[in-house]
mmCIF file of C-alpha atoms in Angstrom:
data_model
loop_
_atom_site.group_PDB
_atom_site.id
_atom_site.type_symbol
_atom_site.label_atom_id
_atom_site.label_comp_id
_atom_site.label_asym_id
_atom_site.label_seq_id
_atom_site.Cartn_x
_atom_site.Cartn_y
_atom_site.Cartn_z
ATOM 1 C CA MET A 248 -0.342 0.035 -0.326
ATOM 2 C CA LYS A 249 1.092 3.435 -0.345
ATOM 3 C CA ILE A 250 1.137 4.960 3.292
ATOM 4 C CA ALA A 251 1.967 8.329 4.513
ATOM 5 C CA VAL A 252 3.318 8.842 7.893
ATOM 6 C CA LEU A 253 2.934 12.465 9.335
ATOM 7 C CA GLY A 254 4.953 13.315 12.060
ATOM 8 C CA SER A 255 8.592 13.822 12.135
ATOM 9 C CA GLY A 256 9.553 11.618 15.752
ATOM 10 C CA ALA A 257 10.279 8.777 17.302
ATOM 11 C CA VAL A 258 6.669 6.793 16.604
ATOM 12 C CA GLY A 259 6.653 8.358 12.782
ATOM 13 C CA GLU A 260 9.905 7.209 11.966
ATOM 14 C CA THR A 261 9.078 3.586 13.738
ATOM 15 C CA LEU A 262 6.253 2.855 11.900
ATOM 16 C CA SER A 263 7.891 4.430 8.903
ATOM 17 C CA ASN A 264 10.600 1.727 9.064
ATOM 18 C CA GLY A 265 8.380 -0.569 9.570
ATOM 19 C CA PHE A 266 6.088 -0.161 6.738
ATOM 20 C CA VAL A 267 8.925 -0.355 4.209
ATOM 21 C CA GLN A 268 10.246 -3.526 6.087
ATOM 22 C CA HIS A 269 7.356 -5.158 4.980
ATOM 23 C CA GLY A 270 7.253 -3.647 1.214
ATOM 24 C CA HIS A 271 4.691 -1.118 1.508
ATOM 25 C CA GLU A 272 5.492 2.446 0.276
ATOM 26 C CA VAL A 273 6.209 5.008 2.374
ATOM 27 C CA VAL A 274 6.574 8.494 2.231
ATOM 28 C CA ARG A 275 6.325 10.866 5.589
ATOM 29 C CA GLY A 276 4.919 14.018 6.106
ATOM 30 C CA SER A 277 6.209 17.329 7.733
ATOM 31 C CA ARG A 278 5.599 21.145 8.631
ATOM 32 C CA GLU A 279 9.234 20.953 7.875
ATOM 33 C CA PRO A 280 10.454 18.040 5.260
ATOM 34 C CA ALA A 281 14.324 19.144 5.497
ATOM 35 C CA LYS A 282 13.778 17.717 9.047
ATOM 36 C CA LEU A 283 13.376 14.416 7.537
ATOM 37 C CA ALA A 284 16.904 14.521 4.995
ATOM 38 C CA ALA A 285 18.534 11.988 6.837
ATOM 39 C CA TRP A 286 15.736 9.082 6.781
ATOM 40 C CA LYS A 287 16.887 6.574 3.720
ATOM 41 C CA GLY A 288 13.263 4.888 3.748
ATOM 42 C CA GLY A 289 11.411 6.913 1.030
ATOM 43 C CA LYS A 290 10.357 10.536 0.754
ATOM 44 C CA ALA A 291 9.433 13.674 2.705
ATOM 45 C CA MET A 292 7.016 15.869 1.662
ATOM 46 C CA THR A 293 4.788 18.781 3.572
ATOM 47 C CA PHE A 294 2.088 17.462 5.490
ATOM 48 C CA GLY A 295 -0.583 18.474 3.093
ATOM 49 C CA ASP A 296 1.043 16.718 0.167
ATOM 50 C CA ALA A 297 2.342 13.250 2.099
ATOM 51 C CA ALA A 298 -2.087 13.457 3.410
ATOM 52 C CA ALA A 299 -2.725 13.815 -0.853
ATOM 53 C CA TRP A 300 -0.478 11.401 -1.770
ATOM 54 C CA GLY A 301 -1.341 8.191 0.834
ATOM 55 C CA GLU A 302 -3.367 5.851 0.568
ATOM 56 C CA VAL A 303 -3.100 4.997 4.038
ATOM 57 C CA VAL A 304 -2.251 7.996 6.254
ATOM 58 C CA VAL A 305 -0.974 7.667 9.708
ATOM 59 C CA ILE A 306 -1.057 10.907 12.270
ATOM 60 C CA ALA A 307 1.590 10.309 14.779
ATOM 61 C CA VAL A 308 2.114 13.567 15.567
ATOM 62 C CA LYS A 309 1.629 15.250 19.634
ATOM 63 C CA GLY A 310 -2.018 15.229 20.351
ATOM 64 C CA THR A 311 -1.754 18.595 21.769
ATOM 65 C CA ALA A 312 -1.112 19.272 17.174
ATOM 66 C CA ALA A 313 -3.005 16.323 16.019
ATOM 67 C CA GLU A 314 -6.732 18.447 15.995
ATOM 68 C CA GLU A 315 -5.626 21.222 14.336
ATOM 69 C CA LEU A 316 -3.945 19.124 11.473
ATOM 70 C CA ALA A 317 -6.624 16.864 11.304
ATOM 71 C CA GLY A 318 -9.109 19.967 10.163
ATOM 72 C CA SER A 319 -6.202 21.427 7.810
ATOM 73 C CA LEU A 320 -6.342 18.292 5.854
ATOM 74 C CA GLY A 321 -9.990 17.713 5.609
ATOM 75 C CA LYS A 322 -9.809 17.765 1.981
ATOM 76 C CA GLN A 323 -6.658 15.238 1.691
ATOM 77 C CA LEU A 324 -8.085 13.182 4.167
ATOM 78 C CA ALA A 325 -11.751 12.340 2.684
ATOM 79 C CA GLY A 326 -12.594 8.544 1.975
ATOM 80 C CA LYS A 327 -8.875 7.245 3.190
ATOM 81 C CA VAL A 328 -8.000 5.185 6.365
ATOM 82 C CA VAL A 329 -6.523 7.370 8.839
ATOM 83 C CA VAL A 330 -4.530 5.625 11.733
ATOM 84 C CA ASP A 331 -4.740 7.585 14.791
ATOM 85 C CA THR A 332 -1.572 6.884 17.242
ATOM 86 C CA THR A 333 -2.068 10.015 19.482
ATOM 87 C CA ASN A 334 -3.241 10.718 23.414
ATOM 88 C CA PRO A 335 -4.307 13.624 24.231
ATOM 89 C CA ILE A 336 -1.168 13.936 26.835
ATOM 90 C CA ALA A 337 -1.080 17.719 28.380
ATOM 91 C CA ASP A 338 1.942 19.380 28.660
ATOM 92 C CA GLY A 339 3.704 19.195 32.044
ATOM 93 C CA GLY A 340 4.777 15.944 33.709
ATOM 94 C CA PRO A 341 3.414 13.272 35.402
ATOM 95 C CA GLN A 342 1.293 13.196 39.104
ATOM 96 C CA ASN A 343 2.765 10.211 40.362
ATOM 97 C CA GLY A 344 3.748 8.626 37.091
ATOM 98 C CA VAL A 345 0.318 9.009 35.972
ATOM 99 C CA LEU A 346 0.019 11.328 32.568
ATOM 100 C CA ARG A 347 -2.258 14.594 32.648
ATOM 101 C CA TYR A 348 -4.798 14.459 29.431
ATOM 102 C CA PHE A 349 -6.765 17.863 27.907
ATOM 103 C CA THR A 350 -9.761 15.758 27.423
ATOM 104 C CA ALA A 351 -12.761 15.548 29.620
ATOM 105 C CA GLN A 352 -13.538 12.431 30.873
ATOM 106 C CA ASN A 353 -16.367 12.057 28.288
ATOM 107 C CA GLU A 354 -14.371 12.121 25.432
ATOM 108 C CA SER A 355 -11.681 11.305 23.142
ATOM 109 C CA LEU A 356 -9.069 12.882 20.857
ATOM 110 C CA MET A 357 -9.910 10.801 17.959
ATOM 111 C CA GLU A 358 -13.456 12.050 18.192
ATOM 112 C CA ARG A 359 -12.302 15.707 17.948
ATOM 113 C CA LEU A 360 -10.063 14.715 15.089
ATOM 114 C CA GLN A 361 -13.746 12.695 13.436
ATOM 115 C CA LYS A 362 -14.892 16.123 14.317
ATOM 116 C CA ALA A 363 -12.404 18.218 12.312
ATOM 117 C CA ALA A 364 -12.371 15.750 9.414
ATOM 118 C CA PRO A 365 -15.824 14.042 8.725
ATOM 119 C CA GLN A 366 -14.834 12.576 5.483
ATOM 120 C CA ALA A 367 -12.168 10.277 6.714
ATOM 121 C CA ASN A 368 -12.229 6.925 8.263
ATOM 122 C CA PHE A 369 -10.584 7.321 11.671
ATOM 123 C CA VAL A 370 -8.949 3.983 12.976
ATOM 124 C CA LYS A 371 -7.271 4.165 16.774
ATOM 125 C CA ALA A 372 -4.267 2.340 16.907
ATOM 126 C CA TRP A 373 -0.978 1.788 17.932
ATOM 127 C CA ASN A 374 -1.240 4.818 21.128
ATOM 128 C CA SER A 375 -1.002 2.606 23.728
ATOM 129 C CA VAL A 376 2.929 1.185 23.498
ATOM 130 C CA GLY A 377 6.188 3.179 23.125
ATOM 131 C CA SER A 378 7.740 4.071 19.881
ATOM 132 C CA ALA A 379 10.229 0.783 20.719
ATOM 133 C CA MET A 380 7.427 -2.499 21.266
ATOM 134 C CA MET A 381 5.483 -0.805 18.100
ATOM 135 C CA VAL A 382 7.320 -3.073 15.422
ATOM 136 C CA ASN A 383 7.891 -6.883 16.304
ATOM 137 C CA PRO A 384 7.881 -7.034 19.259
ATOM 138 C CA LYS A 385 9.886 -9.428 21.241
ATOM 139 C CA LEU A 386 7.735 -10.755 24.136
ATOM 140 C CA PRO A 387 6.756 -14.668 25.199
ATOM 141 C CA THR A 388 2.807 -13.624 22.910
ATOM 142 C CA THR A 389 1.254 -12.074 20.770
ATOM 143 C CA PRO A 390 0.507 -8.320 22.178
ATOM 144 C CA THR A 391 -2.489 -7.419 21.798
ATOM 145 C CA MET A 392 -3.619 -3.648 20.016
ATOM 146 C CA PHE A 393 -7.226 -2.228 20.942
ATOM 147 C CA ILE A 394 -8.684 -0.515 18.111
ATOM 148 C CA CYS A 395 -11.407 1.003 17.328
ATOM 149 C CA GLY A 396 -13.804 3.638 14.165
ATOM 150 C CA ASN A 397 -16.754 3.806 12.462
ATOM 151 C CA ASP A 398 -15.839 2.097 9.369
ATOM 152 C CA ALA A 399 -15.782 -1.322 9.474
ATOM 153 C CA GLY A 400 -13.483 -1.607 6.197
ATOM 154 C CA ALA A 401 -10.878 0.795 7.793
ATOM 155 C CA LYS A 402 -10.304 -1.121 10.892
ATOM 156 C CA GLN A 403 -10.197 -4.408 8.637
ATOM 157 C CA THR A 404 -6.942 -2.555 6.550
ATOM 158 C CA THR A 405 -5.637 -1.805 9.935
ATOM 159 C CA THR A 406 -5.498 -5.082 11.187
ATOM 160 C CA THR A 407 -3.765 -6.403 8.509
ATOM 161 C CA LEU A 408 -1.211 -3.883 9.263
ATOM 162 C CA LEU A 409 -0.340 -4.782 13.061
ATOM 163 C CA GLY A 410 -0.786 -8.098 11.948
ATOM 164 C CA GLN A 411 2.338 -7.451 9.981
ATOM 165 C CA LEU A 412 3.979 -5.358 12.480
ATOM 166 C CA GLY A 413 3.006 -7.850 15.260
ATOM 167 C CA TYR A 414 0.199 -7.572 16.652
ATOM 168 C CA GLU A 415 -3.137 -9.056 17.128
ATOM 169 C CA SER A 416 -6.456 -6.656 17.007
ATOM 170 C CA CYS A 417 -8.997 -6.288 19.486
ATOM 171 C CA ASP A 418 -12.077 -4.172 17.897
ATOM 172 C CA CYS A 419 -13.881 -2.641 19.949
ATOM 173 C CA GLY A 420 -16.274 -0.570 18.397
ATOM 174 C CA GLY A 421 -17.385 2.883 17.066
ATOM 175 C CA VAL A 422 -15.196 6.002 17.554
ATOM 176 C CA GLU A 423 -16.852 6.321 20.988
ATOM 177 C CA ALA A 424 -14.360 3.858 22.078
ATOM 178 C CA ALA A 425 -11.520 5.591 21.661
ATOM 179 C CA ARG A 426 -12.201 7.255 25.392
ATOM 180 C CA PRO A 427 -10.612 3.462 27.056
ATOM 181 C CA ILE A 428 -8.274 3.035 23.979
ATOM 182 C CA GLU A 429 -6.506 6.114 24.910
ATOM 183 C CA SER A 430 -6.601 5.989 28.473
ATOM 184 C CA LEU A 431 -4.239 2.677 28.408
ATOM 185 C CA CYS A 432 -1.611 5.004 27.243
ATOM 186 C CA MET A 433 -1.511 6.442 31.484
ATOM 187 C CA LEU A 434 -1.721 2.738 31.997
ATOM 188 C CA TRP A 435 0.663 1.451 30.049
ATOM 189 C CA CYS A 436 3.563 4.664 31.038
ATOM 190 C CA ILE A 437 2.759 4.111 34.792
ATOM 191 C CA PRO A 438 6.010 1.214 34.429
ATOM 192 C CA GLY A 439 7.675 3.088 32.770
ATOM 193 C CA PHE A 440 7.745 6.435 35.072
ATOM 194 C CA MET A 441 7.464 4.141 38.308
ATOM 195 C CA ARG A 442 10.181 1.657 38.186
ATOM 196 C CA ASN A 443 11.919 2.667 34.200
ATOM 197 C CA ASP A 444 10.230 -0.373 32.516
ATOM 198 C CA TRP A 445 9.255 0.588 29.267
ATOM 199 C CA MET A 446 9.408 -2.766 27.472
ATOM 200 C CA HIS A 447 5.711 -4.197 27.912
ATOM 201 C CA ALA A 448 2.497 -4.929 25.888
ATOM 202 C CA PHE A 449 -0.793 -5.363 26.406
ATOM 203 C CA LYS A 450 -2.352 -8.663 25.955
ATOM 204 C CA LEU A 451 -6.222 -9.837 25.939
ATOM 205 C CA VAL A 452 -6.708 -13.428 27.283
ATOM 206 C CA SER A 453 -9.509 -15.043 26.840
ATOM 207 C CA PRO A 454 -10.977 -18.842 27.244
ATOM 208 C CA ALA A 455 -9.802 -21.563 24.383
#
């Protein structure tokens, strides 16, 4: 697939490299494409050009910038699978290991993104692990990525990509499910902040 990854940070780089390893054609997007000059996996473009080019678009920017970005790319994202990796992490450090969010209890950042770009097919994924664990994590069992979104086809595409990068998917339903899924980032980060343990992932276990 043609995958556009928007974001010049560690998450964007890790996922871009993972997609390239599995044979996808990847373009990275940034407000300043020159920041990505050292990346050897493909081309770097502006956010708008990358979003227009991609069949699948991955949003991997800071949560504080995601809503504005989605709103500015409404036309380019229309009808496309848009994988949202972001979390609504507020500025400032954690409190006793617990991150602070800028969203209210009964809303999620992805719901805001869906409203900002209503014709895009958003899917929440890759938000509940750190970048070091996003691609083919070395764990005793296949970890679970909890996903959600309003479009079944978009979730199936995301499930396929997750499988290639070493994850099983658990479909949690529509966009509203992003509320608890985004909260998983808080839970995932606690062992890191408290014990410097960042090498773990979630696993959903059910009876055989």
